[in-house]
Coordinates of C-alpha atoms in Angstrom, one line a residue:
X74 CA 20.8 6.9 41.2
X75 CA 18.8 3.9 42.2
X76 CA 18.6 0.3 40.9
X77 CA 14.9 -0.4 39.6
X78 CA 15.2 -4.1 39.0
X79 CA 18.1 -6.7 39.1
X80 CA 18.5 -8.0 35.6
X81 CA 19.3 -12.1 35.0
X82 CA 23.4 -12.4 35.7
X83 CA 25.4 -12.8 32.8
X84 CA 26.4 -15.8 33.9
X85 CA 22.8 -17.1 34.6
X86 CA 22.1 -16.4 31.2
X87 CA 25.4 -17.4 29.4
X88 CA 23.9 -20.7 29.2
X89 CA 21.3 -19.0 26.3
X90 CA 24.6 -18.0 24.3
X91 CA 23.8 -20.6 21.6
X92 CA 22.6 -17.5 19.6
X93 CA 21.3 -13.8 19.4
X94 CA 20.2 -12.6 22.8
X95 CA 18.9 -9.1 23.5
X96 CA 19.9 -7.8 26.9
X97 CA 18.5 -5.0 28.7
X98 CA 18.6 -3.2 32.2
X99 CA 17.2 -0.4 33.5
X100 CA 17.7 1.7 36.3
X101 CA 15.9 5.0 37.8
X102 CA 17.5 8.2 38.0
X103 CA 16.6 11.7 39.7
X104 CA 17.3 15.1 38.1
X105 CA 18.1 14.0 34.8
X106 CA 17.3 15.9 31.7
X107 CA 16.9 14.1 28.6
X108 CA 18.6 17.2 26.3
X109 CA 21.3 17.0 28.6
X110 CA 21.8 13.3 28.5
X111 CA 21.4 13.8 24.5
X112 CA 24.5 16.3 24.8
X113 CA 26.6 14.0 27.3
X114 CA 27.3 11.4 24.3
X115 CA 28.2 13.7 22.0
X116 CA 31.9 13.1 22.2
X117 CA 31.7 9.5 22.2
X118 CA 28.6 8.7 20.1
X119 CA 28.2 11.8 17.6
X120 CA 26.3 10.5 14.8
X121 CA 24.6 8.2 16.7
X122 CA 22.1 9.1 18.7
X123 CA 18.3 10.2 18.8
X124 CA 16.1 12.7 20.7
X125 CA 11.8 12.6 21.0
X126 CA 9.3 14.4 22.7
X127 CA 5.7 14.0 22.4
X128 CA 3.6 17.1 21.7
X129 CA 2.0 17.2 25.4
X130 CA 5.7 16.3 27.0
X131 CA 4.6 13.8 29.0
X132 CA 7.2 11.1 27.0
X133 CA 10.5 12.4 26.5
X134 CA 13.6 10.1 24.9
X135 CA 17.1 10.5 24.4
X136 CA 18.7 7.1 22.7
X137 CA 22.8 6.9 22.7
X138 CA 24.7 4.7 20.6
X139 CA 23.3 1.8 18.7
X140 CA 23.1 -1.4 20.0
X141 CA 21.1 -2.4 16.5
X142 CA 20.8 -0.9 13.4
X143 CA 17.9 -1.9 11.1
X144 CA 17.5 -0.9 7.8
X145 CA 15.6 -1.6 4.5
X146 CA 16.4 -0.5 0.9
X147 CA 13.1 -1.9 -0.4
X148 CA 10.1 0.3 -1.2
X149 CA 6.9 -0.8 -0.5
X150 CA 8.5 -3.8 1.7
X151 CA 10.4 -1.3 3.7
X152 CA 7.5 -1.3 6.4
X153 CA 7.4 -5.3 6.7
X154 CA 10.9 -5.2 6.6
X155 CA 11.4 -3.4 9.7
X156 CA 8.7 -5.3 11.5
X157 CA 10.3 -8.5 10.9
X158 CA 13.8 -7.6 12.1
X159 CA 12.6 -5.8 15.1
X160 CA 10.6 -8.7 16.1
X161 CA 13.3 -11.1 15.8
X162 CA 14.9 -9.0 17.9
X163 CA 12.3 -8.8 20.5
X164 CA 11.9 -12.9 20.8
X165 CA 15.3 -13.0 21.9
X166 CA 14.9 -10.0 24.8
X167 CA 16.3 -11.2 28.0
X168 CA 15.4 -9.1 30.8
X169 CA 13.2 -8.8 34.2
X170 CA 9.5 -7.9 34.9
X171 CA 10.3 -4.2 36.2
X172 CA 12.6 -3.6 33.6
X173 CA 11.6 -1.0 30.8
X174 CA 10.8 -2.2 27.5
X175 CA 13.2 -1.9 24.8
X176 CA 12.3 1.2 22.0
X177 CA 13.4 1.0 18.4
X178 CA 13.3 4.9 17.2
X179 CA 13.6 5.9 13.1
X180 CA 12.0 6.8 10.4
X181 CA 11.2 6.1 6.6
X182 CA 11.7 7.8 3.2
X183 CA 8.8 9.4 1.9
X184 CA 9.1 8.4 -1.5
X185 CA 11.9 5.3 -2.1
X186 CA 11.1 5.8 -5.8
X187 CA 13.0 9.3 -5.7
X188 CA 16.3 8.6 -7.4
X189 CA 17.3 11.9 -7.4
X190 CA 20.8 12.8 -6.1
X191 CA 20.5 15.1 -3.0
X192 CA 21.9 15.8 0.5
X193 CA 19.9 12.8 1.2
X194 CA 22.3 10.3 0.2
X195 CA 23.2 7.6 3.0
X196 CA 19.8 7.7 4.2
X197 CA 18.0 4.7 3.0
X198 CA 14.3 4.1 2.6
X199 CA 13.9 3.1 6.4
X200 CA 16.2 3.7 9.1
X201 CA 15.8 2.5 12.9
X202 CA 17.9 2.1 15.8
X203 CA 18.0 0.5 19.4
X204 CA 20.1 2.2 21.7
X205 CA 22.9 0.8 23.7
X206 CA 21.7 3.7 26.2
X207 CA 18.2 4.8 26.8
X208 CA 16.9 7.3 28.6
X209 CA 13.3 7.5 28.6
X210 CA 10.9 10.1 30.6
X211 CA 7.2 9.6 31.6
X212 CA 5.4 12.1 33.7
X213 CA 8.6 13.4 35.5
X214 CA 10.5 10.2 35.8
X215 CA 13.3 9.0 34.4
X216 CA 14.5 5.5 33.6
X217 CA 18.1 4.7 31.9
X218 CA 18.1 1.8 30.2
X219 CA 21.3 -0.6 28.7
X220 CA 20.7 -2.5 25.6
X221 CA 23.1 -5.1 24.2
X222 CA 22.9 -7.4 21.1
X223 CA 25.1 -10.3 21.3
X224 CA 25.2 -13.8 19.7
X225 CA 28.7 -14.5 21.3
X226 CA 30.4 -15.3 25.1
X227 CA 31.5 -11.7 25.7
X228 CA 28.3 -9.7 26.4
X229 CA 29.5 -10.2 30.2
X230 CA 32.3 -8.0 30.0
X231 CA 30.4 -5.8 27.0
X232 CA 27.3 -5.4 29.4
X233 CA 29.7 -4.1 32.3
X234 CA 31.2 -1.6 30.1
X235 CA 27.9 -0.4 28.8
X236 CA 27.2 0.1 32.7
X237 CA 30.3 2.2 33.2
X238 CA 29.2 4.3 30.1
X239 CA 25.8 4.7 31.5
X240 CA 26.9 5.9 34.7
X241 CA 29.9 8.4 33.0
X242 CA 26.7 9.6 31.4
X243 CA 24.1 10.1 33.6
X244 CA 26.9 12.2 36.1
X245 CA 27.6 14.3 33.1
X246 CA 24.3 15.2 32.7
X247 CA 23.6 15.9 36.1
X248 CA 27.0 17.9 37.3
X249 CA 28.1 19.5 33.9
X250 CA 26.9 23.3 33.9
X251 CA 25.3 24.3 30.5
X252 CA 25.4 27.4 28.9
X253 CA 22.3 28.7 27.2
X254 CA 23.1 27.7 23.3
X255 CA 23.8 31.0 21.5
X256 CA 22.1 30.9 17.7
X257 CA 24.3 30.0 15.1
X258 CA 26.0 32.8 12.6
X259 CA 24.7 32.5 9.2
X260 CA 26.0 33.5 6.3
X261 CA 23.6 33.0 4.0
X262 CA 20.2 31.6 2.6
X263 CA 20.1 30.1 -0.4
X264 CA 16.7 30.0 -2.4
X265 CA 16.7 26.8 -5.0
X266 CA 14.8 27.1 -7.8
X267 CA 11.5 29.3 -6.9
X268 CA 10.9 29.3 -11.1
X269 CA 10.3 25.6 -10.5
X270 CA 8.6 25.9 -7.5
X271 CA 5.5 27.8 -9.0
X272 CA 5.8 26.1 -12.3
X273 CA 5.3 23.0 -10.3
X274 CA 2.5 24.4 -8.7
X275 CA 0.8 25.7 -12.0
X276 CA 1.4 22.3 -13.7
X277 CA 0.2 20.1 -10.8
X278 CA -3.1 22.9 -10.9
X279 CA -3.5 22.8 -14.5
X280 CA -3.5 19.2 -14.4
X281 CA -6.5 19.2 -11.6
X282 CA -8.3 21.1 -13.4
X283 CA -7.9 18.8 -16.7
X284 CA -9.5 16.0 -14.6
X285 CA -6.2 14.9 -12.3
X286 CA -6.3 14.3 -9.0
X287 CA -8.5 16.2 -6.5
X288 CA -5.1 17.7 -4.3
X289 CA -1.2 17.4 -4.5
X290 CA 0.9 18.5 -2.2
X291 CA 4.0 20.4 -3.7
X292 CA 7.0 20.9 -1.5
X293 CA 10.3 22.7 -1.8
X294 CA 13.5 23.6 0.1
X295 CA 16.1 26.7 0.9
X296 CA 19.2 26.3 2.5
X297 CA 21.4 27.4 5.4
X298 CA 25.2 27.8 5.2
X299 CA 26.7 28.6 8.5
X300 CA 29.9 30.2 10.1
X301 CA 30.6 27.3 11.5
X302 CA 29.6 23.5 12.0
X303 CA 26.2 23.5 14.1
X304 CA 26.0 21.3 17.3
X305 CA 22.6 19.4 17.3
X306 CA 22.1 19.5 20.9
X307 CA 21.6 23.5 20.5
X308 CA 19.1 22.9 17.9
X309 CA 17.3 20.8 20.0
X310 CA 17.4 23.6 22.7
X311 CA 15.9 26.0 20.7
X312 CA 13.6 24.0 19.1
X313 CA 12.4 23.1 22.5
X314 CA 12.0 26.6 23.8
X315 CA 10.1 27.9 20.7
X316 CA 8.0 24.9 19.5
X317 CA 6.4 23.7 22.7
X318 CA 3.4 22.7 21.1
X319 CA 4.9 20.6 19.1
X320 CA 6.5 17.0 18.8
X321 CA 10.0 17.2 18.5
X322 CA 13.0 14.7 16.8
X323 CA 16.3 14.4 16.0
X324 CA 17.9 11.9 14.3
X325 CA 21.4 11.5 13.8
X326 CA 22.9 9.5 10.6
X327 CA 26.8 9.8 10.4
X328 CA 27.5 13.2 9.6
X329 CA 23.6 13.9 8.9
X330 CA 21.3 15.0 10.9
X331 CA 17.5 15.1 10.7
X332 CA 15.7 17.2 12.9
X333 CA 12.0 19.2 13.2
X334 CA 9.3 20.7 15.5
X335 CA 6.3 19.1 14.2
X336 CA 2.5 19.8 15.4
X337 CA 1.4 16.6 13.1
X338 CA 0.9 12.9 14.5
X339 CA 0.6 10.4 12.4
X340 CA -0.5 7.7 14.5
X341 CA 0.0 6.6 18.0
X342 CA -0.7 3.1 19.8
X343 CA -1.4 2.4 23.2
X344 CA -2.9 0.3 25.5
X345 CA -5.1 -1.0 22.7
X346 CA -6.3 2.2 21.4
X347 CA -5.1 4.0 18.0
X348 CA -5.2 7.8 18.2
X349 CA -4.3 10.0 15.3
X350 CA -5.0 13.5 14.1
X351 CA -6.0 15.1 10.7
X352 CA -3.8 18.3 10.3
X353 CA -4.5 20.5 7.2
X354 CA -5.2 23.7 6.2
X355 CA -3.1 26.8 7.8
X356 CA -2.7 30.4 8.4
X357 CA -0.4 32.4 10.3
X358 CA -0.6 33.3 13.4
X359 CA -2.0 37.2 14.5
X360 CA 0.6 39.8 16.3
X361 CA -2.4 40.9 18.2
X362 CA -5.2 38.5 20.2
X363 CA -7.6 39.9 18.5
X364 CA -6.1 39.6 14.8
X365 CA -5.2 35.6 15.7
X366 CA -8.5 35.6 16.5
X367 CA -9.9 36.9 13.4
X368 CA -7.4 34.5 11.3
X369 CA -8.5 31.9 12.9
X370 CA -11.9 32.3 12.2
X371 CA -11.2 32.9 8.8
X372 CA -9.4 29.6 8.5
X373 CA -12.2 28.2 9.9
X374 CA -14.7 29.7 7.0
X375 CA -12.1 29.3 4.4
X376 CA -13.4 26.9 1.6
X377 CA -10.1 25.6 -0.2
X378 CA -8.6 25.2 3.1
X379 CA -12.0 23.1 4.6
X380 CA -11.9 21.2 1.7
X381 CA -7.9 20.4 2.1
X382 CA -8.9 19.5 5.6
X383 CA -11.9 17.0 4.4
X384 CA -9.6 15.4 2.1
X385 CA -7.5 14.2 5.2
X386 CA -10.5 13.9 7.3
X387 CA -11.5 11.0 4.4
X388 CA -8.8 9.1 3.9
X389 CA -7.8 9.0 7.7
X390 CA -11.2 7.6 8.5
X391 CA -11.3 5.3 5.4
X392 CA -7.9 3.6 6.5
X393 CA -8.9 3.5 10.1
X394 CA -12.3 1.8 9.3
X395 CA -10.7 -0.5 7.6
X396 CA -8.1 -1.5 10.0
X397 CA -10.2 -0.6 13.3
X398 CA -13.6 -0.6 15.0
X399 CA -15.4 1.9 17.5
X400 CA -13.9 4.4 14.8
X401 CA -14.9 7.8 16.3
X402 CA -14.0 11.2 14.2
X403 CA -15.6 14.6 15.5
X404 CA -18.1 16.3 13.2
X405 CA -16.1 19.1 12.3
X406 CA -12.4 20.5 12.9
X407 CA -11.5 23.0 15.7
X408 CA -7.6 25.1 15.6
X409 CA -4.3 23.7 16.4
X410 CA -2.1 27.0 17.4
X411 CA 1.2 26.7 17.7
X412 CA 4.1 29.2 17.7
X413 CA 4.1 30.3 14.1
X414 CA 0.8 28.8 12.3
X415 CA -2.8 27.8 13.1
X416 CA -4.1 24.5 11.8
X417 CA -7.3 23.1 11.3
X418 CA -7.0 19.7 13.5
X419 CA -9.5 16.7 13.6
X420 CA -8.5 13.8 16.5
X421 CA -9.6 10.3 15.3
X422 CA -9.5 7.1 18.3
X423 CA -10.0 3.7 17.3
X424 CA -9.5 -0.1 18.4
X425 CA -7.2 -1.7 16.4
X426 CA -8.3 -4.9 15.1
X427 CA -6.9 -8.1 15.9
X428 CA -3.5 -8.8 14.0
X429 CA -3.5 -5.0 13.6
X430 CA -0.1 -3.5 14.7
X431 CA 1.0 -0.2 14.8
X432 CA 3.0 -0.4 11.5
X433 CA 0.3 -1.6 9.8
X434 CA -1.4 1.7 10.7
X435 CA 1.9 3.4 10.2
X436 CA 2.2 2.0 6.3
X437 CA -1.7 2.2 5.5
X438 CA -1.4 6.4 6.5
X439 CA 1.7 7.5 5.0
X440 CA 1.4 9.8 3.0
X441 CA -1.9 11.4 4.1
X442 CA -3.4 13.9 1.5
X443 CA -1.8 16.4 4.1
X444 CA 1.7 15.5 2.4
X445 CA 1.0 13.5 -0.4
X446 CA -2.6 14.5 -2.0
X447 CA -5.7 12.6 -2.9
X448 CA -6.3 9.8 -4.7
X449 CA -2.7 8.6 -3.2
X450 CA -1.1 7.1 -5.9
X451 CA -2.7 9.3 -8.6
X452 CA -1.1 12.5 -6.4
X453 CA 2.1 10.6 -6.1
X454 CA 2.9 10.4 -10.0
X455 CA 1.9 13.9 -10.2
X456 CA 4.7 14.6 -7.6
X457 CA 7.4 12.9 -8.8
X458 CA 6.4 14.3 -12.2
X459 CA 6.8 18.0 -11.2
X460 CA 8.8 18.5 -8.0
X461 CA 12.0 19.1 -8.6
X462 CA 13.3 17.7 -5.3
X463 CA 13.8 14.8 -3.5
X464 CA 12.0 15.0 0.0
X465 CA 14.2 12.4 2.1
X466 CA 12.7 11.9 5.0
X467 CA 10.7 15.0 5.0
X468 CA 6.6 14.8 5.7
X469 CA 7.3 11.0 6.5
X470 CA 6.8 8.8 9.3
X471 CA 9.1 9.2 12.4
X472 CA 8.7 8.0 15.6
X473 CA 9.3 4.7 17.8
X474 CA 8.1 1.8 19.0
X475 CA 8.7 -0.7 21.9
X476 CA 8.9 -4.0 22.4
X477 CA 5.2 -4.5 23.5
X478 CA 4.0 -2.7 20.3
X479 CA 3.1 0.5 21.9
X480 CA 4.8 3.5 20.2
X481 CA 3.8 6.8 18.4
X482 CA 4.9 8.1 14.8
X483 CA 4.3 11.6 13.8
X484 CA 5.1 13.2 10.4
X485 CA 8.0 14.9 9.7
X486 CA 7.2 18.3 8.8
X487 CA 8.7 21.5 10.2
X488 CA 11.9 20.1 9.6
X489 CA 15.3 20.1 8.4
X490 CA 18.5 18.5 7.3
X491 CA 21.9 19.6 8.8
X492 CA 25.2 18.4 8.1
X493 CA 27.8 20.6 9.5
X494 CA 28.0 23.8 8.3
X495 CA 25.2 23.6 5.8
X496 CA 21.0 22.7 6.6
X497 CA 18.3 22.3 4.2
X498 CA 15.2 23.1 5.2
X499 CA 11.5 21.6 4.0
X500 CA 8.0 23.2 3.0
X501 CA 5.5 22.6 1.0
X502 CA 1.7 23.0 0.4
X503 CA -1.4 21.2 -0.7
X504 CA -2.9 22.4 -4.6
X505 CA -6.4 22.3 -5.6
X506 CA -8.5 23.6 -8.3
X507 CA -8.5 27.0 -6.8
X508 CA -4.6 27.7 -5.6
X509 CA -2.9 30.3 -6.5
X510 CA 1.0 29.7 -7.0
X511 CA 2.5 32.8 -5.4
X512 CA -0.1 32.4 -2.2
X513 CA 1.1 29.2 -2.1
X514 CA 4.7 30.4 -2.4
X515 CA 4.0 32.9 0.3
X516 CA 2.6 30.1 2.6
X517 CA 6.0 27.8 2.8
X518 CA 7.8 31.1 4.2
X519 CA 5.5 30.9 7.1
X520 CA 5.8 26.9 7.2
X521 CA 9.7 27.3 6.8
X522 CA 9.8 29.9 10.1
X523 CA 10.2 27.5 13.2
X524 CA 13.4 25.9 11.5
X525 CA 14.6 29.4 10.2
X526 CA 14.3 30.7 13.7
X527 CA 15.8 27.6 15.5
X528 CA 19.0 28.1 13.3
X529 CA 19.3 32.1 13.1
X530 CA 18.4 32.6 9.6
X531 CA 16.2 35.9 8.9
X532 CA 12.7 35.5 8.4
X533 CA 10.7 35.9 5.1
X534 CA 8.0 38.7 5.2

């Protein structure tokens, strides 16, 4: 392990302690697996960790402990709440040139107006954390940072304690022998209220035919019960091995672990560019190369799926044109193939206007027609009326932003909430005038497959 930079000493910065300060220090470390680092924090920091991999695996992150925990209870104001709290922290950062930028990681709820009692109790409208120990792997190089937020004179001693914890975690992640994780033993599968889901699809479809919104996304959940509590690091290990074309995320909140492997980027900000992707319309993978090709071709030609996809392209294009310049959108979609599913996919790139930041784009894009519907407000009202569940963070933005304003958010689909020996999994689909309820029901089983497989559940069909 080699020190990347020498940070301000606590003696030098002690005179600055007349108010809040945010200290950070970075070292570069060789041979350090982010998953092993996440696992190394389990004993001391259970309930206070996160994990992230982007889709092309050029950036992986693990966060251990909480230097700061930012939350919001306000509905429409939750994006601004998080922005204000993060900007305040960023304004008092104490670091040297070359230290890695601190990262804020977390997510928003899909619909803070949903007041149903559910498994999501304890998850606020927005939850973001600054880790005490932050590992960022970029293009094969691993950087470990200590983050300390303090408003008193004990910062020097606290920072030194964090150095010891950092070194211990690095050592354990590098030398501890890891045995391959076994799939958990599933005792039973709970299918919640299939009849309610079918009725919701029928009600939404009928409302569309009567002149309602053009498209509404209706979701449902299933539950898994295990023989023993499931370790979060083992879930991530299985997802990483099985869903290599997807974003991988995990966010602990006390005894709750929200995790997933999503193919869908919401928005990315990097080097002054904003990038997003339209992902809507899906079909299963084929059992042979030829069957897979034919299924993909049928998806590209299917009127219902092309219509659903075009709703997303139109909405995202409108948002980007309102907040950005030089918007570039291909003329038609291509296929995005992940292990269990093929999607229609259209990338979008633009230059954000001056004063537009990543959270502005996140707020403007959520929920996309792929998870809410179109027109947005009308679709949300219909979801609240017909969908008999609380989505929690399912289908909502999850991701990170650094102190420079760069970052990336994914749409939290193909996801689940794990609490001890029980898990809830979530899936949905876009309902349009031509939707058939039983076909929509069967499509949700295809979308449950990634999480079911990672947790050892039996696959449907």
